[in-house]
Short mmCIF file of C-alpha atoms in Angstrom, two decimals:
data_model
loop_
_atom_site.label_atom_id
_atom_site.label_comp_id
_atom_site.label_asym_id
_atom_site.label_seq_id
_atom_site.Cartn_x
_atom_site.Cartn_y
_atom_site.Cartn_z
CA MET A 1 -0.30 -2.48 26.24
CA GLN A 2 -2.14 -5.38 27.04
CA ASP A 3 -3.10 -8.84 24.77
CA ARG A 4 0.24 -7.86 22.44
CA PRO A 5 1.58 -10.45 19.99
CA GLY A 6 4.62 -12.51 20.85
CA ASP A 7 8.09 -11.35 19.77
CA SER A 8 9.53 -12.64 16.77
CA LYS A 9 12.91 -13.04 14.83
CA GLY A 10 14.08 -9.88 13.65
CA THR A 11 13.38 -6.12 14.65
CA ASN A 12 9.71 -4.77 13.92
CA PHE A 13 9.32 -0.85 13.34
CA LEU A 14 5.90 0.78 12.58
CA LEU A 15 6.68 3.96 10.76
CA VAL A 16 3.86 6.49 10.33
CA GLY A 17 3.78 9.59 9.24
CA THR A 18 1.05 12.51 9.77
CA ASP A 19 0.57 16.00 8.69
CA GLY A 20 1.91 18.26 10.96
CA ARG A 21 3.35 21.60 9.98
CA ASP A 22 4.57 23.40 13.63
CA GLY A 23 7.92 24.99 12.39
CA LEU A 24 7.02 25.57 8.95
CA ASN A 25 6.82 29.36 8.28
CA PRO A 26 4.07 30.99 6.18
CA ALA A 27 7.04 31.30 3.02
CA GLU A 28 7.53 27.44 3.17
CA LYS A 29 3.71 26.35 3.61
CA LYS A 30 3.49 28.51 0.28
CA GLN A 31 6.29 27.35 -1.34
CA TYR A 32 5.33 23.69 -1.00
CA HIS A 33 1.47 23.72 -0.84
CA LEU A 34 1.28 23.17 3.01
CA GLY A 35 -1.84 25.44 3.73
CA GLY A 36 -4.95 24.64 5.68
CA ALA A 37 -5.16 22.89 9.05
CA PRO A 38 -3.91 19.43 9.73
CA CYS A 39 -5.99 16.81 10.32
CA HIS A 40 -4.11 14.83 12.85
CA CYS A 41 -4.14 11.50 11.50
CA THR A 42 -1.97 8.85 9.58
CA ASP A 43 -0.93 9.75 5.81
CA THR A 44 1.17 6.96 5.51
CA ILE A 45 1.95 3.52 7.64
CA MET A 46 4.62 1.39 6.82
CA LEU A 47 5.44 -1.74 8.29
CA VAL A 48 9.47 -2.42 8.81
CA HIS A 49 10.89 -5.73 9.16
CA LEU A 50 14.31 -5.88 9.81
CA SER A 51 15.65 -9.69 9.29
CA GLN A 52 17.68 -10.98 12.41
CA ASP A 53 20.79 -11.20 10.46
CA ARG A 54 20.63 -7.49 9.14
CA GLN A 55 20.66 -8.83 5.76
CA ARG A 56 17.03 -7.84 4.58
CA ALA A 57 14.35 -5.26 4.88
CA SER A 58 10.71 -6.18 3.96
CA VAL A 59 8.73 -2.58 3.85
CA VAL A 60 4.59 -3.38 4.04
CA SER A 61 2.47 -0.22 2.89
CA ILE A 62 -0.98 -0.71 5.17
CA PRO A 63 -3.17 1.73 3.26
CA ARG A 64 -4.65 4.50 5.20
CA ASP A 65 -8.50 3.99 4.21
CA THR A 66 -7.82 0.06 5.70
CA TYR A 67 -11.42 -0.70 7.79
CA VAL A 68 -11.12 -1.70 11.20
CA GLN A 69 -13.29 -1.46 14.28
CA LEU A 70 -11.70 1.17 17.19
CA PRO A 71 -13.01 1.39 20.74
CA ASP A 72 -15.21 3.84 21.23
CA VAL A 73 -12.73 6.87 22.60
CA GLY A 74 -11.52 10.06 21.27
CA PRO A 75 -12.60 12.65 19.30
CA ALA A 76 -13.18 10.52 15.79
CA ALA A 77 -15.60 8.02 17.98
CA VAL A 78 -17.79 11.22 18.92
CA LEU A 79 -17.96 12.27 15.44
CA ALA A 80 -18.13 8.55 14.05
CA LYS A 81 -21.39 8.66 16.60
CA ARG A 82 -22.91 11.89 14.23
CA ARG A 83 -22.66 10.64 11.07
CA GLY A 84 -24.44 7.69 12.22
CA ALA A 85 -22.15 4.92 12.69
CA ALA A 86 -23.34 3.01 15.29
CA PRO A 87 -20.73 1.43 17.64
CA ASN A 88 -20.33 -2.81 17.89
CA ALA A 89 -20.25 -3.60 21.68
CA LYS A 90 -18.14 -6.98 20.61
CA ALA A 91 -14.42 -6.09 19.02
CA THR A 92 -13.94 -7.58 15.86
CA GLU A 93 -11.02 -8.01 13.73
CA PRO A 94 -12.53 -7.27 10.28
CA HIS A 95 -9.22 -8.77 7.94
CA GLY A 96 -8.81 -11.94 10.09
CA SER A 97 -5.73 -10.92 12.21
CA GLY A 98 -1.93 -12.52 11.64
CA THR A 99 -3.27 -16.15 13.01
CA ALA A 100 -5.78 -16.56 9.81
CA ARG A 101 -8.95 -15.40 12.15
CA SER A 102 -11.97 -15.08 9.30
CA GLY A 103 -13.36 -11.65 8.10
CA GLY A 104 -15.26 -9.02 11.01
CA PRO A 105 -18.61 -8.42 10.19
CA THR A 106 -20.11 -5.90 7.12
CA PRO A 107 -21.20 -2.47 8.62
CA ALA A 108 -25.12 -3.94 8.79
CA ALA A 109 -24.10 -6.78 11.18
CA ALA A 110 -22.36 -4.21 13.53
CA THR A 111 -25.18 -1.73 13.73
CA ALA A 112 -27.02 -4.89 14.10
CA ARG A 113 -25.09 -5.77 17.30
CA ALA A 114 -24.63 -2.64 18.56
CA THR A 115 -26.77 -3.63 22.28
CA ALA A 116 -25.01 -6.82 22.13
CA THR A 117 -22.96 -8.15 25.87
CA ALA A 118 -19.87 -6.19 26.57
CA THR A 119 -18.72 -9.43 27.79
CA SER A 120 -16.53 -11.73 26.48
CA ALA A 121 -17.52 -15.89 27.32
CA GLY A 122 -15.23 -15.50 30.37
CA GLY A 123 -16.28 -12.19 31.44
CA LYS A 124 -14.00 -9.82 30.91
CA PRO A 125 -15.52 -6.85 29.82
CA LEU A 126 -15.39 -5.50 26.03
CA VAL A 127 -14.83 -2.11 25.24
CA PRO A 128 -17.31 -1.03 22.39
CA THR A 129 -15.74 -0.06 19.45
CA HIS A 130 -17.31 1.65 16.32
CA PRO A 131 -16.22 1.26 12.51
CA ALA A 132 -13.74 3.40 11.12
CA LYS A 133 -10.74 3.76 8.61
CA ILE A 134 -7.06 2.76 10.51
CA ASN A 135 -6.01 6.39 9.70
CA GLU A 136 -8.45 7.99 12.24
CA ALA A 137 -6.42 5.55 15.27
CA TYR A 138 -4.10 8.48 15.66
CA ALA A 139 -7.09 10.71 16.40
CA ASP A 140 -8.69 8.66 18.62
CA GLY A 141 -5.84 7.60 20.39
CA GLY A 142 -2.31 8.46 19.33
CA PRO A 143 0.73 6.02 18.48
CA GLN A 144 -0.82 3.48 21.24
CA LEU A 145 -3.54 2.80 19.78
CA THR A 146 -2.07 3.30 16.23
CA VAL A 147 0.53 0.32 17.23
CA SER A 148 -2.10 -1.89 19.03
CA THR A 149 -4.74 -1.39 16.05
CA VAL A 150 -1.40 -2.48 13.27
CA GLU A 151 -0.61 -5.69 15.78
CA LYS A 152 -4.27 -6.73 16.27
CA LEU A 153 -4.67 -7.01 12.23
CA THR A 154 -1.72 -8.40 11.35
CA GLY A 155 -0.38 -10.42 14.21
CA VAL A 156 3.32 -9.02 14.48
CA HIS A 157 4.81 -7.54 17.43
CA ILE A 158 5.91 -3.98 17.02
CA ASP A 159 9.82 -3.02 18.17
CA HIS A 160 9.39 0.55 17.37
CA TYR A 161 7.72 3.78 16.55
CA LEU A 162 8.77 6.47 14.60
CA GLU A 163 6.67 8.66 13.35
CA VAL A 164 6.92 11.64 11.07
CA ASP A 165 5.76 14.89 10.10
CA PHE A 166 6.57 17.44 7.41
CA VAL A 167 8.96 18.84 9.02
CA SER A 168 10.87 16.11 10.50
CA PHE A 169 10.82 14.08 7.05
CA MET A 170 12.48 17.49 5.33
CA LYS A 171 15.19 17.67 7.98
CA THR A 172 15.36 14.43 7.49
CA VAL A 173 15.83 14.33 4.01
CA ASP A 174 18.48 17.43 3.89
CA VAL A 175 20.66 15.84 6.23
CA LEU A 176 21.04 12.77 3.59
CA GLY A 177 21.90 15.71 0.77
CA GLY A 178 18.97 15.41 -0.94
CA VAL A 179 17.33 12.00 -2.63
CA PRO A 180 17.19 11.28 -6.24
CA VAL A 181 14.15 10.12 -8.06
CA CYS A 182 12.90 9.42 -11.49
CA THR A 183 10.27 9.33 -13.90
CA THR A 184 9.30 8.23 -16.87
CA ARG A 185 6.88 10.47 -17.23
CA PRO A 186 6.30 14.08 -16.33
CA LEU A 187 4.49 14.22 -13.14
CA LYS A 188 2.55 17.72 -12.05
CA ASP A 189 0.14 17.97 -9.34
CA SER A 190 -1.45 21.13 -8.46
CA TYR A 191 -2.72 20.47 -5.12
CA SER A 192 0.65 19.40 -3.88
CA GLY A 193 2.37 21.66 -6.33
CA LEU A 194 4.63 18.90 -7.78
CA ASP A 195 6.62 19.42 -11.38
CA LEU A 196 8.86 16.88 -12.02
CA PRO A 197 10.30 16.47 -15.59
CA VAL A 198 11.08 12.99 -16.83
CA GLY A 199 14.15 11.86 -15.90
CA THR A 200 16.34 11.88 -12.42
CA THR A 201 16.20 14.87 -9.92
CA THR A 202 17.76 15.44 -6.71
CA LEU A 203 14.80 16.42 -4.18
CA ASN A 204 15.32 18.37 -1.44
CA GLY A 205 13.46 18.02 1.80
CA GLY A 206 10.16 20.22 0.55
CA GLU A 207 10.17 18.83 -2.78
CA ALA A 208 10.16 15.57 -1.54
CA LEU A 209 7.84 16.07 0.48
CA GLN A 210 5.65 17.28 -2.41
CA TYR A 211 6.83 14.14 -4.22
CA VAL A 212 5.61 11.63 -1.42
CA ARG A 213 2.42 13.49 -0.79
CA SER A 214 0.53 13.59 -4.86
CA ARG A 215 -2.11 11.57 -4.68
CA HIS A 216 -3.81 13.54 -8.13
CA ILE A 217 -1.62 12.77 -10.43
CA ASP A 218 -3.36 9.78 -11.36
CA ALA A 219 -5.71 7.71 -11.12
CA ASP A 220 -4.49 5.74 -8.98
CA SER A 221 -4.98 8.11 -6.27
CA ASP A 222 -4.18 6.72 -2.55
CA LEU A 223 -2.54 3.41 -4.07
CA GLY A 224 -0.50 5.36 -6.22
CA ARG A 225 0.78 7.29 -3.86
CA MET A 226 1.59 4.69 -1.65
CA ARG A 227 3.75 2.81 -4.45
CA ARG A 228 5.98 6.37 -5.22
CA GLN A 229 6.34 6.59 -1.18
CA GLN A 230 7.52 2.60 -1.28
CA GLN A 231 9.93 3.60 -4.40
CA PHE A 232 11.01 6.60 -2.31
CA VAL A 233 12.22 4.61 0.58
CA ALA A 234 13.87 2.38 -1.98
CA GLN A 235 15.98 5.43 -2.98
CA VAL A 236 16.45 6.57 0.64
CA ILE A 237 18.03 2.74 1.73
CA HIS A 238 20.30 3.12 -1.95
CA LYS A 239 21.23 6.57 -1.11
CA ILE A 240 22.79 5.48 2.60
CA THR A 241 23.88 2.13 1.74
CA SER A 242 25.67 3.29 -1.58
CA GLY A 243 26.84 6.83 -0.14
CA GLY A 244 29.15 5.64 2.62
CA THR A 245 27.08 6.98 5.02
CA LEU A 246 27.08 3.38 7.10
CA ALA A 247 31.12 3.03 6.47
CA ASN A 248 31.52 6.98 7.84
CA PRO A 249 31.12 7.52 11.75
CA MET A 250 30.33 11.13 11.77
CA LYS A 251 27.93 10.72 9.28
CA LEU A 252 26.06 8.09 10.28
CA GLU A 253 26.29 9.53 13.90
CA LYS A 254 24.67 12.84 12.12
CA VAL A 255 22.27 11.55 10.50
CA ALA A 256 20.83 9.58 12.87
CA GLY A 257 21.07 12.42 15.38
CA THR A 258 19.09 14.26 13.07
CA VAL A 259 16.10 11.78 12.64
CA LEU A 260 16.03 11.06 16.25
CA GLY A 261 16.01 15.14 16.76
CA SER A 262 13.05 15.41 14.89
CA VAL A 263 10.82 12.51 14.74
CA ARG A 264 8.37 11.16 17.75
CA ALA A 265 9.71 7.57 18.26
CA ASP A 266 9.30 5.27 21.34
CA GLU A 267 10.77 5.84 24.46
CA GLY A 268 12.73 2.69 23.80
CA LEU A 269 15.08 4.12 20.87
CA GLU A 270 17.74 6.27 21.38
CA PRO A 271 20.53 7.44 18.41
CA THR A 272 23.23 5.22 20.10
CA ASP A 273 20.48 1.96 18.86
CA LEU A 274 19.97 3.65 15.45
CA ILE A 275 24.09 3.96 15.20
CA SER A 276 24.29 0.27 16.69
CA LEU A 277 21.60 -0.98 14.48
CA ALA A 278 22.89 1.20 11.49
CA ARG A 279 26.85 -0.45 11.92
CA SER A 280 25.54 -4.60 12.24
CA MET A 281 24.16 -3.46 8.69
CA LYS A 282 27.36 -2.91 6.95
CA GLY A 283 27.01 -5.18 4.43
CA PHE A 284 23.68 -4.53 3.26
CA THR A 285 22.40 -2.83 0.12
CA SER A 286 19.48 -1.74 -1.31
CA ASP A 287 19.17 -4.67 -3.78
CA ALA A 288 18.00 -6.58 -0.25
CA SER A 289 15.13 -4.65 0.45
CA GLU A 290 11.77 -5.74 -0.62
CA PHE A 291 8.42 -4.08 -0.84
CA GLU A 292 4.59 -5.18 -1.05
CA SER A 293 1.30 -3.47 -0.29
CA VAL A 294 -1.15 -5.37 1.96
CA PRO A 295 -3.34 -7.26 -0.58
CA LEU A 296 -7.24 -5.96 -1.14
CA SER A 297 -10.25 -7.91 -2.16
CA ASN A 298 -12.66 -4.92 -2.12
CA LEU A 299 -11.40 -1.29 -3.07
CA ASN A 300 -14.42 0.48 -2.39
CA TYR A 301 -16.29 -1.30 0.61
CA ASN A 302 -18.67 1.26 1.46
CA VAL A 303 -19.32 1.46 5.57
CA PRO A 304 -22.26 3.75 6.98
CA GLY A 305 -21.18 6.83 8.71
CA VAL A 306 -17.45 6.37 7.38
CA GLY A 307 -17.48 6.18 3.37
CA SER A 308 -15.46 4.30 0.91
CA THR A 309 -12.79 2.14 2.58
CA VAL A 310 -10.51 -0.73 1.47
CA LYS A 311 -10.39 -4.42 2.91
CA TRP A 312 -7.73 -6.66 3.13
CA ASP A 313 -7.31 -10.35 1.07
CA THR A 314 -7.59 -12.13 4.44
CA ASP A 315 -6.08 -15.86 2.72
CA LYS A 316 -2.79 -13.42 0.92
CA ALA A 317 -2.53 -10.92 3.55
CA GLY A 318 -2.49 -13.62 6.69
CA LYS A 319 0.07 -15.44 4.46
CA LEU A 320 2.33 -12.34 3.79
CA TRP A 321 2.35 -11.84 7.84
CA ALA A 322 2.77 -14.91 8.58
CA ALA A 323 6.33 -14.74 6.38
CA ILE A 324 6.87 -11.29 8.59
CA ARG A 325 6.21 -12.91 11.97
CA ALA A 326 8.68 -16.15 10.52
CA ASP A 327 11.64 -13.85 9.23
CA GLN A 328 11.14 -15.36 6.13
CA PRO A 329 11.56 -13.01 2.67
CA LEU A 330 8.81 -11.95 1.02
CA THR A 331 9.13 -14.13 -2.07
CA ALA A 332 8.48 -17.21 0.07
CA HIS A 333 5.07 -15.43 1.05
CA HIS A 334 4.03 -15.01 -2.95
CA ALA A 335 5.38 -18.67 -3.92
CA ALA A 336 3.35 -20.19 -1.32
CA SER A 337 0.01 -17.93 -2.10
CA GLY A 338 0.89 -18.48 -6.10
CA SER A 339 0.34 -14.06 -5.67
CA SER A 340 1.60 -11.53 -8.10
CA ARG A 341 4.07 -9.23 -5.82
CA HIS A 342 3.76 -5.33 -6.24
CA SER A 343 8.15 -5.54 -6.34
CA GLY A 344 9.07 -9.04 -7.96
CA SER A 345 7.13 -11.42 -10.37
CA SER A 346 5.10 -14.68 -9.53
CA GLY A 347 2.83 -14.96 -12.15
CA SER A 348 1.53 -18.65 -11.67
CA SER A 349 -0.39 -20.84 -14.43
CA GLY A 350 -3.61 -22.08 -13.53
CA SER A 351 -5.55 -25.23 -13.60
CA SER A 352 -8.00 -26.51 -16.11
CA GLY A 353 -11.46 -25.86 -15.21
CA PRO A 354 -14.84 -27.25 -15.75
CA SER A 355 -15.55 -28.72 -19.57
CA GLY A 356 -15.22 -26.09 -22.18
CA ALA A 357 -13.69 -23.56 -19.92
CA GLU A 358 -10.11 -24.83 -20.71
CA GLY A 359 -9.50 -21.24 -22.54
CA ALA A 360 -9.95 -19.35 -19.07
CA THR A 361 -6.59 -20.65 -17.98
CA SER A 362 -2.99 -18.67 -17.13
CA GLY A 363 -0.65 -19.86 -19.94
CA ALA A 364 2.42 -18.11 -19.42
CA SER A 365 5.09 -18.78 -16.82
CA SER A 366 6.44 -16.16 -14.62
CA ALA A 367 8.69 -15.81 -16.48
CA ASN A 368 6.83 -14.80 -19.54
CA ALA A 369 4.57 -12.16 -17.47
CA VAL A 370 3.79 -8.76 -19.25
CA LYS A 371 5.10 -5.60 -17.35
CA VAL A 372 2.27 -3.22 -16.40
CA ASP A 373 2.06 -0.16 -14.86
CA VAL A 374 -0.32 -0.64 -11.94
CA ALA A 375 -0.19 -3.53 -9.48
CA PRO A 376 -2.84 -6.13 -10.04
CA GLY A 377 -3.34 -6.40 -6.54
CA SER A 378 -4.75 -2.90 -6.74
CA ILE A 379 -7.32 -3.88 -9.20
CA SER A 380 -10.84 -5.26 -8.77
CA VAL A 381 -12.34 -7.28 -11.17
CA GLN A 382 -15.79 -8.60 -11.26
CA VAL A 383 -16.54 -11.88 -14.00
CA ALA A 384 -19.04 -11.79 -16.27
CA ASN A 385 -20.02 -14.89 -18.77
CA ALA A 386 -22.01 -13.81 -21.96
CA THR A 387 -20.72 -17.02 -23.83
CA GLY A 388 -23.11 -19.93 -22.46
CA VAL A 389 -19.79 -22.14 -21.85
CA ASN A 390 -20.59 -23.53 -18.14
CA GLY A 391 -17.78 -22.36 -15.58
CA LEU A 392 -15.97 -20.19 -18.53
CA ALA A 393 -16.46 -16.99 -16.22
CA GLY A 394 -15.95 -18.58 -12.35
CA THR A 395 -12.04 -19.99 -14.38
CA ALA A 396 -11.35 -17.15 -15.97
CA GLN A 397 -11.64 -15.36 -12.24
CA LYS A 398 -9.61 -18.01 -11.01
CA ALA A 399 -7.34 -17.49 -13.49
CA LEU A 400 -7.08 -13.64 -12.97
CA HIS A 401 -7.33 -14.34 -9.33
CA ALA A 402 -4.12 -16.54 -10.05
CA THR A 403 -1.73 -13.61 -11.59
CA GLY A 404 -2.64 -11.07 -8.05
CA PHE A 405 -5.95 -9.59 -9.57
CA ALA A 406 -8.71 -8.68 -6.59
CA THR A 407 -11.72 -10.54 -7.54
CA PRO A 408 -14.20 -9.85 -4.66
CA GLY A 409 -17.68 -11.92 -5.35
CA LEU A 410 -18.45 -14.59 -7.84
CA PRO A 411 -18.56 -14.39 -11.06
CA VAL A 412 -22.25 -13.94 -12.77
CA THR A 413 -23.93 -14.78 -16.03
CA ALA A 414 -24.92 -11.82 -18.57
CA ASP A 415 -28.13 -11.19 -19.66
CA ARG A 416 -27.25 -11.75 -23.25
CA HIS A 417 -24.39 -13.14 -25.53
CA ALA A 418 -21.94 -11.68 -26.83
CA GLN A 419 -19.06 -11.47 -29.32
CA HIS A 420 -16.33 -9.72 -28.00
CA THR A 421 -15.03 -9.42 -24.71
CA THR A 422 -15.10 -6.58 -23.03
CA ILE A 423 -13.29 -4.39 -20.14
CA ARG A 424 -15.64 -1.50 -18.62
CA TYR A 425 -14.30 0.85 -16.76
CA ASP A 426 -14.35 4.58 -14.95
CA PRO A 427 -11.85 6.63 -17.02
CA ARG A 428 -10.13 7.77 -13.96
CA TRP A 429 -8.83 4.57 -13.76
CA ASP A 430 -7.43 4.02 -17.10
CA ARG A 431 -4.42 2.90 -16.18
CA SER A 432 -5.67 0.28 -14.16
CA ALA A 433 -7.94 -0.34 -16.98
CA LYS A 434 -5.25 -1.00 -19.47
CA SER A 435 -3.36 -3.05 -17.23
CA LEU A 436 -6.17 -5.79 -16.75
CA ALA A 437 -6.29 -5.52 -20.72
CA ALA A 438 -2.44 -6.86 -20.99
CA ALA A 439 -3.96 -9.73 -18.90
CA LEU A 440 -7.17 -10.43 -21.11
CA PRO A 441 -5.17 -9.62 -24.79
CA GLY A 442 -8.25 -8.92 -27.36
CA ALA A 443 -10.39 -7.39 -24.69
CA ARG A 444 -11.84 -4.33 -25.96
CA LEU A 445 -11.65 -1.11 -23.48
CA VAL A 446 -15.10 0.55 -22.89
CA GLN A 447 -15.85 3.79 -20.70
CA ALA A 448 -17.96 3.82 -17.80
CA LYS A 449 -18.42 6.77 -16.34
CA GLY A 450 -19.17 6.96 -12.96
CA GLN A 451 -18.24 3.41 -12.59
CA GLY A 452 -15.71 3.37 -9.87
CA PRO A 453 -12.78 1.88 -9.69
CA VAL A 454 -13.88 -2.04 -9.93
CA MET A 455 -13.42 -3.36 -13.71
CA ARG A 456 -15.89 -4.85 -15.17
CA VAL A 457 -14.92 -7.96 -17.52
CA THR A 458 -18.04 -9.48 -19.94
CA LEU A 459 -16.37 -12.83 -21.47
CA GLY A 460 -17.73 -13.17 -25.18
CA MET A 461 -17.69 -15.48 -27.71
CA ASP A 462 -13.99 -14.65 -28.95
CA PHE A 463 -12.66 -15.17 -25.39
CA LYS A 464 -13.03 -19.42 -25.99
CA GLY A 465 -9.33 -20.96 -26.14
CA ARG A 466 -8.04 -17.94 -25.29
CA THR A 467 -5.74 -17.13 -22.02
CA VAL A 468 -5.30 -15.36 -19.09
CA ARG A 469 -2.03 -13.98 -19.19
CA PRO A 470 0.35 -13.54 -16.44
CA VAL A 471 1.46 -9.75 -15.24
CA THR A 472 3.49 -8.22 -12.79
CA THR A 473 4.65 -5.03 -11.85
CA GLN A 474 8.24 -3.68 -11.65
CA ALA A 475 10.36 -3.49 -8.94
CA PRO A 476 11.12 -0.35 -7.15
CA LYS A 477 14.91 0.61 -8.49
CA PRO A 478 17.45 2.81 -7.45
CA ALA A 479 17.14 5.74 -9.85
CA SER A 480 20.50 6.60 -12.21
CA GLN A 481 20.99 8.79 -14.63
CA PRO A 482 19.67 9.44 -17.92
CA ALA A 483 21.54 7.39 -20.27
CA SER A 484 23.05 9.84 -23.13
CA GLN A 485 21.40 11.22 -26.36
CA PRO A 486 22.00 13.48 -28.52
CA ALA A 487 21.23 17.22 -28.07
CA GLY A 488 18.02 19.02 -28.30
CA SER A 489 15.97 15.33 -28.50
CA GLY A 490 13.29 14.25 -26.31
CA GLN A 491 13.80 11.69 -23.70
CA THR A 492 11.20 8.86 -23.45
CA SER A 493 10.69 6.02 -20.90
CA ASP A 494 13.61 3.42 -22.99
CA VAL A 495 16.05 6.05 -22.63
CA VAL A 496 15.31 7.06 -18.70
CA GLY A 497 17.52 4.69 -16.66
CA CYS A 498 14.59 4.33 -14.25
#
């Protein structure tokens, strides 16, 4: 591949999950709800950075619906043209690269430039592109185009590629002896067949596949699934580091052989490399792993011919990838950006806004941040001012952004004054609405069916003098056994050791 980012400290793996199911018998497909034809695309994309000192692993999930521009090759490009998605003769970077370049064109702009010159200023030919979701890169150009696309978006050099399909995932979980997961509420998904009770359950390969594939458990859909996938990876790391695998040469060789014997890896990665890498991590613990999802600015960016995509928050994503390239902990990235981390807390206090708008500032430290179910970075918020107080919506939006919420667009002035602050939300995103309400104490929740994932906040007169409360989500932690309790008593979230 050409025009690749330069090497950086540490080792970067691109881990992708596909829906390949060759090798499963009809009974297994029926048992684990794996019927239907595969799409031959990437369901899961994670960039895993292992620090140079082998004492820290940073895992960043990349949404499969990320908006990208892909070269016009392969079946997906043909399909895009049939849908009416006009190609763009000039390659662009929709989210800005790791070198903090600005975002790419809107779909309308891409269409308007479909006949633009196909050469750069230096006369170098440019490959025509079309708008797409990042998971189509695999269908268009396989692992090579997938790696190239991620490198262009992030500015991070990928050292190794690991591709896991349904069969290889199940084999890897089984060779580990199963992986425990813990849930504070029952999880049931008729689409994947997942049916987990409250508490800790050790999943075999097929059950674990149902867990990481489930996207109909709640209204968070793909973003909720990404968080469960991160929690599962945290469990795998805990199982390997605490179960003696690293210190047992025979067990380590078996795991490494099974992994590389069933997954698709780059030619430069051998079982001996994995074993050597694992031995160098002898002092590694599960506490040294950190998890993040790419910060988003738009959860419903509609692209003609492609559908609903997600766009990255250019500034926050740029700082995150810069931290990866510099071999720095993601906590340092959050300290610099002031955003809320999925696996930790870093809410920041806002500054005073315009006269009369001081009540919108964030008045609590990160230590006092309220724990919420849904990561604020995955919640898109629009703010309207119905108070008549100049600048209040802008200051409130700034404070919401400071504690991690996605705040695309500019605040607006409501058509009429309102007494009470409200949050209008689609009931399919009820958990997101409740997480936002935790940051706006006293706000009233108002259902608006069909509104979509964006939360619409209208500031009423009762908001004056109030503060935006910092919120955060809990880090994925290793599951432990439920606390002992009297026989016959029900388990609740406060007694389950999750």
